[in-house]
Amino acid sequence: MTTDPLVIFTPSGKRGHFPIGTPILTAARQLGVDLDSVCGGRGICSKCQITPSYGEFSKHGVTVEAGALSDWNSVEQRYDDIRGLPKGRRLGCQATVQADVVVDVPAESQVHKQVVRKRAEVRDITLHPSTRLYYVEVQEPDMHDPSGDLQRLVTALRRDWDLPALEADLGVLQEMQTALRKGEWKVTCAVHHGDTTFAPRIMRVWPGYFDGEIYGLAVDLGSTTIAAHLCNLHNGEVVASSGIMNPQIRFGEDLMSRVSYGMMNTGGAAEMTQAVREGMNALFVQIASEAGIDRTLIMDAVFVCNPVMHHLFLGIDPFELGQAPFALATSDALSLRAIELDLNIHPAARVYMLPCIAGHVGADAAAVALSEHPDTSEDLVLVVDVGTNAEILLGNTEKVLACSSPTGPAFEGAQISSGQRAAPGAIERVEIDPVTKTPRFRVIGSDVWSDEDGFLDSLGRSGVTGICGSGIIEIVAEMRMAGIVDGPGLIGSAEQTGSPNCFADGRTNSYLIYDGTANGGPKITVTNRDIREIQMAKAALYSGARLLMDKFGVDKVDRVVLAGAFGAHISPKHAMVLGMIPDAPLDKVTSAGNAAGTGARIALLNTKARAEIEETVRKIHKIETAIEPRFQEHFVNASNIPNAVEPFPILRGIVSLPEVNHNDGGSGDAGGRRRRGRRGAA
Amino acid sequence: MTTDPLVIFTPSGKRGHFPIGTPILTAARQLGVDLDSVCGGRGICSKCQITPSYGEFSKHGVTVEAGALSDWNSVEQRYDDIRGLPKGRRLGCQATVQADVVVDVPAESQVHKQVVRKRAEVRDITLHPSTRLYYVEVQEPDMHDPSGDLQRLVTALRRDWDLPALEADLGVLQEMQTALRKGEWKVTCAVHHGDTTFAPRIMRVWPGYFDGEIYGLAVDLGSTTIAAHLCNLHNGEVVASSGIMNPQIRFGEDLMSRVSYGMMNTGGAAEMTQAVREGMNALFVQIASEAGIDRTLIMDAVFVCNPVMHHLFLGIDPFELGQAPFALATSDALSLRAIELDLNIHPAARVYMLPCIAGHVGADAAAVALSEHPDTSEDLVLVVDVGTNAEILLGNTEKVLACSSPTGPAFEGAQISSGQRAAPGAIERVEIDPVTKTPRFRVIGSDVWSDEDGFLDSLGRSGVTGICGSGIIEIVAEMRMAGIVDGPGLIGSAEQTGSPNCFADGRTNSYLIYDGTANGGPKITVTNRDIREIQMAKAALYSGARLLMDKFGVDKVDRVVLAGAFGAHISPKHAMVLGMIPDAPLDKVTSAGNAAGTGARIALLNTKARAEIEETVRKIHKIETAIEPRFQEHFVNASNIPNAVEPFPILRGIVSLPEVNHNDGGSGDAGGRRRRGRRGAA
């Protein structure tokens, strides 16, 4: 008795014996090797490309001779002529086993391929989309054995793809009969694999082999901006990214003013719901047009947002979130259909909303947890998502705590005399010369610093318009390091500080950043009231983090991750000089960029991650700062601005303060002071 | 050790020992006794009424003393004062066990009570609705342990009612927070128990105890009329029944002309879909107003219809049903949301469509099977649903066969010279005097026969307008029995027949039924062409039945059931005289009334029946008449009109024909000839 040839797949190492003539795709399926195919081995889709290896494989104990696979055939030749096959590649459905062989499945031929993330410290995304394409040949109707077209289609999908008994969207019932006949009983189906709310379903049917792709949206629905990534659901690639202002801004800059708008105006909440959905649809039009795709090819969408946006987007009046006990309508994840939310993507498209953690800690924080995974960190990690409210996670493999801290909108440039949203013209980077005590800065939309040639020209029409959130943080930190402001937060006079930019301004002093009045522009200053606002905001943030540390029973953390669109722009050093975050070695303070958006993308591309984050959120310990006396204590103690060196002698005298106690001193790193602020990976 | 008192429930016979002080409702729940409650034992809903029995029970071996239950209490007194409790009744949640007791659960206190059907030969409906009301007290939000209001509501429903982890409709999320607070954390929920498409869900929330009912619709969507029963989902009662003309009639009287309209006109199918949905909504407004209820209390709806209406209602172009191989888009049952079909009932209401059996044998035939249960009949039963197409079922416990036979619209009064739809003014009952050979008749809308006093006055404004389907069948059968028409279908002359109503009409003879020309009314006659149309129609029907008998391998059936709104009006005797149906003893031919509508009502009230009919339909053997040569053979042989007595000697001579061979003779029952036609139970 002769033995059938041995087929070994790499990288999985799976192996088995197969009769001569077995297609590689068939062998892969029987062994459960992850080899892609949309057409089911009919030589149409070319997704099952593999690379045979020849020679001796000591690890596997086989020698592969040329001729171990069948000869290159006409189907492969045709595909190569039209689209080109990479050198050494074969189509797994065409190449058949002739002798022992080692076959490599390249990453792009794997269904559950890894989508690589740029940051070294985080996990790649394993592709596991909700919806996939399947090509099938359907039995024609037969009067001797009458059955519905759908039933024969479902039978074909079960037979060829081992899919369960599928249901069909009403839209599928309406379009399927035409597609089946136009495609001569060959069709491509988009199949949603089901979740806890929906049974597995056929969502769309195309006649013949659909030579296109289907897409998903990962949407970060912020109070100020709505940002979306459009992803190819087959390979996980981001094909377009786009953002717009949240049209709800006309109802209030910050969340609490929107909640109030809803309470003060009959139908106000409904108005805001309509506004955000309209904005969303405008964004979808924009992003689809950018990618050059038809919006109806968007079959899945994942949304992350804070609780107020979550409720407003779903059409739930958020008034309960504006008052204790801050009760969410629902904290669980939601699975809906696009049509229920009036979204102009494919009407059968699914919408997944991540779970909320608590009344102040939303699905955006859950998304940050999904991206940054404090629950699997061996180190104790503090993750801070800085926005109007700071959402804070602290944890490691042992447990994860979460809270929200009412920082107010100062970090977003609001309630600051020259503050503005992050937009072209806003000052975002500042350095103050320790000798001359004069500032230099850079504004959004330009790479030229204010003391460099061509600065004004580089700004275009916007000019210098104000200071955005990251700008004000750098300014205050730089002012503290340059001895212009003291620990309790008072700006010194020109005499006290030796800075020509300090000037008396009523009963306190202000500091001039930029005087554009000569060119008809604004005069941009930092007032002592601005300093006070930042002190309040940073104290709130710090106190939230400290509270979690108390609850965890620690007084230091191993590392700090700054998340949020805003977090992406803060320089960690300035944040620490300001005392926004507890002490940590500076190289252990990293920016995660828009981690909430990344979390949305993970949940979009990997449905297994949805169950995972739902489970994680259930296990997170929620701490409500409003009812924790320790929070108030920390807050009172945290308003000082730490620095290694006290500035002007008239207030305190020159003293060196200990490095570790942030609230009275700090880790100001004079050597790094001139380091150019960097943008985190967004 | 003393033994706890024994509690025995009747009629179930379930028994158990319970500590003194145990409420009867609690004991019932622990034993799995079917005792209703909406409020969960809080003395609010009064659904748990029971009747204690006193005295000696030899069957159970116990003697029940007065005082076996706790004393009548203030909750019971209050309910009795306000609403009245029937004599001897107690509230199961208030009365507690004090000693051995026998407790009867009256029918109206059972959740799964039997809804009695009037006909002796069919099963009652076991109440098992999709949606029920549950009252719960929900834990208030707690900042120390934040969770969504929904999660606490779901927890309460699980704790008090043992319901699974429920999801919530988006509408529930939108209204729930207000309801919870308005009801001071007590609410009543409508919960859908789930099906293969939808997970169990909360559909609606009312503040406090909702002292009302929820409803369901059983809709028979016919080509000509749409009829609906509005049922109380808690007790199964029909609270209103109503019907309207199908507004699609303007696109064509019969189904095939509507299919053609869709093919000939761009957007024609969509137009018809809109028309039928609008008509449906008008009907719902009408029926809800008749019952005096709010339409949003309608939480479930079941639809039965033929395949063309099925497709048009769902928005599927029915063109494939107009041509071989008559492929349905889907044959399976469907579960949808009302909002998907633009139905103006509660937006979260569910819509259930029964499965179709085949391209010509629709969900209406499935509903007939559910009502008449050929699959559980020991006798071999032939069920005929007579409409534009006749749908025929033949079967017993061994197997069930089904086919559809193209009778055409003659049975509905179309293509008949004086034919019309069944509406006021239409002749529906006819008798021809065997001696004088003159007719008397009755029209819809009047109980007075045409030869009785006050006949014309009884008609009101309509007058006599034409002949409806049941009328034309009776006329032809009566003409045959009176010797006015012969077996092959020729009307004799006045001389041949001795009837003054026969007159020459072109190359053949016609028969005058009514001459209203003196009063400006119509002259209503039966032409030989009309006879021919009826012959074609009845031959088609008979051939379909014969074909199924061939396939079953029998040449007679044990009983015949005539179904359909039209079937309800046919007199079985006339149908047999005409040779519409195979021979059977006349007392074995019954009318099932609108069996399709009854099937819809069963599926509405008993969700278990849905799974049952889906299974039955899968097992039914479908026979396509169009491809069966035997059907054509039978058809050719079946056009003669049988009768015991041949009429006029000039054609054949007076001969008695054998009773059994329907195509040449029949079972005309002269003794029953004057029997007044009856309306079947509708």
Short mmCIF file of C-alpha atoms in Angstrom, two decimals, chain A residues 305-499:
data_model
loop_
_atom_site.label_atom_id
_atom_site.label_comp_id
_atom_site.label_asym_id
_atom_site.label_seq_id
_atom_site.Cartn_x
_atom_site.Cartn_y
_atom_site.Cartn_z
CA CYS A 305 -18.42 58.09 21.79
CA ASN A 306 -18.95 59.50 25.23
CA PRO A 307 -22.24 58.74 26.99
CA VAL A 308 -23.95 62.01 26.06
CA MET A 309 -23.10 61.63 22.36
CA HIS A 310 -24.04 57.95 22.62
CA HIS A 311 -27.52 58.86 23.83
CA LEU A 312 -28.01 61.76 21.45
CA PHE A 313 -26.93 59.66 18.47
CA LEU A 314 -29.39 56.92 19.46
CA GLY A 315 -32.21 59.40 19.98
CA ILE A 316 -32.24 59.04 23.75
CA ASP A 317 -32.66 62.27 25.70
CA PRO A 318 -29.44 62.58 27.76
CA PHE A 319 -31.01 64.58 30.60
CA GLU A 320 -30.30 61.83 33.15
CA LEU A 321 -26.61 62.17 32.38
CA GLY A 322 -26.70 65.81 33.44
CA GLN A 323 -27.50 65.10 37.06
CA ALA A 324 -26.67 62.59 39.79
CA PRO A 325 -26.83 59.62 39.77
CA PHE A 326 -25.88 59.94 36.07
CA ALA A 327 -27.94 56.94 34.96
CA LEU A 328 -27.27 55.65 31.47
CA ALA A 329 -30.28 54.37 29.54
CA THR A 330 -28.16 51.35 28.67
CA SER A 331 -24.55 50.49 29.33
CA ASP A 332 -24.38 47.36 27.20
CA ALA A 333 -23.07 47.18 23.66
CA LEU A 334 -25.73 47.59 20.98
CA SER A 335 -26.17 45.99 17.61
CA LEU A 336 -28.54 47.85 15.31
CA ARG A 337 -29.30 48.26 11.64
CA ALA A 338 -28.12 51.38 9.82
CA ILE A 339 -31.67 52.12 8.76
CA GLU A 340 -32.79 52.42 12.40
CA LEU A 341 -30.42 55.37 12.76
CA ASP A 342 -31.20 56.88 9.34
CA LEU A 343 -27.64 56.30 8.19
CA ASN A 344 -27.04 56.53 4.47
CA ILE A 345 -24.92 53.47 4.02
CA HIS A 346 -26.28 50.10 2.89
CA PRO A 347 -29.70 49.89 4.56
CA ALA A 348 -28.98 46.41 5.90
CA ALA A 349 -25.58 47.48 7.25
CA ARG A 350 -25.05 46.76 10.89
CA VAL A 351 -24.15 49.33 13.49
CA TYR A 352 -22.22 48.27 16.56
CA MET A 353 -21.90 50.59 19.55
CA LEU A 354 -19.30 49.65 22.10
CA PRO A 355 -20.51 49.35 25.70
CA CYS A 356 -20.36 52.31 28.05
CA ILE A 357 -18.42 51.82 31.25
CA ALA A 358 -20.46 54.22 33.41
CA GLY A 359 -22.50 57.42 33.23
CA HIS A 360 -19.38 59.49 32.70
CA VAL A 361 -17.13 56.87 31.18
CA GLY A 362 -18.37 56.07 27.75
CA ALA A 363 -17.94 53.76 24.82
CA ASP A 364 -14.95 55.89 23.88
CA ALA A 365 -13.22 54.85 27.08
CA ALA A 366 -14.17 51.25 26.34
CA ALA A 367 -12.56 51.67 22.92
CA VAL A 368 -9.42 53.05 24.54
CA ALA A 369 -9.38 49.97 26.76
CA LEU A 370 -9.73 47.80 23.68
CA SER A 371 -6.83 49.56 21.98
CA GLU A 372 -4.52 49.87 24.99
CA HIS A 373 -5.48 46.72 26.87
CA PRO A 374 -4.69 47.70 30.46
CA ASP A 375 -6.28 44.38 31.44
CA THR A 376 -3.47 42.41 29.80
CA SER A 377 -0.62 44.68 30.89
CA GLU A 378 1.91 43.21 33.32
CA ASP A 379 2.96 46.77 34.23
CA LEU A 380 0.54 48.96 36.11
CA VAL A 381 -0.58 51.35 33.40
CA LEU A 382 -2.49 54.60 33.69
CA VAL A 383 -4.42 55.46 30.55
CA VAL A 384 -5.73 58.99 30.31
CA ASP A 385 -8.09 60.06 27.54
CA VAL A 386 -8.06 63.82 27.72
CA GLY A 387 -11.09 65.69 26.46
CA THR A 388 -13.83 67.77 28.00
CA ASN A 389 -14.02 65.09 30.59
CA ALA A 390 -10.90 63.09 31.22
CA GLU A 391 -11.55 59.37 31.25
CA ILE A 392 -9.01 57.49 33.25
CA LEU A 393 -8.20 53.80 33.38
CA LEU A 394 -5.72 52.27 35.78
CA GLY A 395 -4.90 48.64 35.78
CA ASN A 396 -2.94 45.54 34.99
CA THR A 397 -3.72 41.87 34.62
CA GLU A 398 -4.99 41.84 38.20
CA LYS A 399 -7.79 44.38 37.75
CA VAL A 400 -8.76 47.59 35.98
CA LEU A 401 -10.33 50.66 37.55
CA ALA A 402 -12.01 53.47 35.66
CA CYS A 403 -13.29 56.92 36.43
CA SER A 404 -14.11 60.15 34.75
CA SER A 405 -12.85 63.46 35.97
CA PRO A 406 -14.60 66.77 35.29
CA THR A 407 -11.70 68.66 33.76
CA GLY A 408 -14.03 71.07 32.01
CA PRO A 409 -13.29 72.41 28.56
CA ALA A 410 -10.12 74.40 29.39
CA PHE A 411 -7.92 71.67 27.89
CA GLU A 412 -9.84 72.17 24.66
CA GLY A 413 -9.15 75.90 24.63
CA ALA A 414 -12.51 76.93 25.99
CA GLN A 415 -12.78 79.37 28.93
CA ILE A 416 -9.28 80.60 28.10
CA SER A 417 -9.08 84.32 27.19
CA SER A 418 -7.35 83.65 23.85
CA GLY A 419 -8.45 80.03 23.67
CA GLN A 420 -9.90 78.34 20.60
CA ARG A 421 -10.51 74.92 19.15
CA ALA A 422 -7.63 73.13 17.46
CA ALA A 423 -7.91 74.60 13.95
CA PRO A 424 -5.60 76.42 11.54
CA GLY A 425 -4.28 79.56 13.17
CA ALA A 426 -4.23 78.15 16.70
CA ILE A 427 -0.99 78.16 18.63
CA GLU A 428 -0.17 74.54 19.43
CA ARG A 429 3.53 74.52 20.37
CA VAL A 430 5.32 77.01 22.60
CA GLU A 431 8.84 77.37 23.93
CA ILE A 432 9.96 80.11 26.33
CA ASP A 433 13.63 80.97 26.31
CA PRO A 434 14.97 80.45 29.85
CA VAL A 435 17.31 83.41 29.47
CA THR A 436 15.31 86.05 27.57
CA LYS A 437 11.95 84.73 28.92
CA THR A 438 10.35 85.49 25.55
CA PRO A 439 8.17 82.95 23.72
CA ARG A 440 8.42 81.34 20.29
CA PHE A 441 5.56 79.26 18.94
CA ARG A 442 4.13 77.34 16.06
CA VAL A 443 0.54 77.37 14.84
CA ILE A 444 -1.62 74.62 13.36
CA GLY A 445 -1.31 74.61 9.59
CA SER A 446 2.34 75.70 9.50
CA ASP A 447 5.69 74.07 10.21
CA VAL A 448 7.51 77.38 10.65
CA TRP A 449 8.21 78.67 14.17
CA SER A 450 7.27 82.27 14.98
CA ASP A 451 10.91 83.37 15.21
CA GLU A 452 11.86 81.81 11.88
CA ASP A 453 11.90 83.47 8.48
CA GLY A 454 8.69 83.39 6.49
CA PHE A 455 6.56 82.64 9.54
CA LEU A 456 3.73 85.03 8.69
CA ASP A 457 3.74 84.04 5.04
CA SER A 458 3.48 80.38 6.00
CA LEU A 459 0.20 80.98 7.78
CA GLY A 460 -1.78 81.86 4.69
CA ARG A 461 -5.06 83.59 5.29
CA SER A 462 -5.66 82.34 8.81
CA GLY A 463 -2.93 84.28 10.57
CA VAL A 464 -2.50 83.65 14.28
CA THR A 465 -5.97 83.38 15.80
CA GLY A 466 -5.64 82.00 19.33
CA ILE A 467 -4.36 79.17 21.50
CA CYS A 468 -5.64 75.61 21.32
CA GLY A 469 -5.65 73.11 24.17
CA SER A 470 -2.21 71.62 23.68
CA GLY A 471 -0.84 75.15 23.19
CA ILE A 472 -2.15 76.43 26.48
CA ILE A 473 -0.70 73.45 28.33
CA GLU A 474 2.72 74.04 26.81
CA ILE A 475 2.53 77.76 27.52
CA VAL A 476 1.68 77.29 31.19
CA ALA A 477 4.32 74.59 31.61
CA GLU A 478 6.93 76.71 29.83
CA MET A 479 5.95 79.78 31.90
CA ARG A 480 6.42 77.71 35.04
CA MET A 481 9.79 76.39 33.88
CA ALA A 482 10.94 79.88 32.88
CA GLY A 483 10.00 81.25 36.29
CA ILE A 484 7.23 83.44 34.97
CA VAL A 485 4.52 81.78 37.03
CA ASP A 486 4.97 80.38 40.52
CA GLY A 487 3.77 77.20 42.17
CA PRO A 488 0.46 78.57 43.46
CA GLY A 489 -0.17 79.97 39.97
CA LEU A 490 0.55 83.67 40.10
CA ILE A 491 2.19 85.39 37.11
CA GLY A 492 5.03 87.62 38.22
CA SER A 493 5.52 91.22 37.10
CA ALA A 494 8.16 92.18 34.51
CA GLU A 495 10.45 93.11 37.41
CA GLN A 496 9.87 89.91 39.35
CA THR A 497 10.34 87.63 36.36
CA GLY A 498 12.76 89.63 34.26
CA SER A 499 10.45 89.03 31.28
#
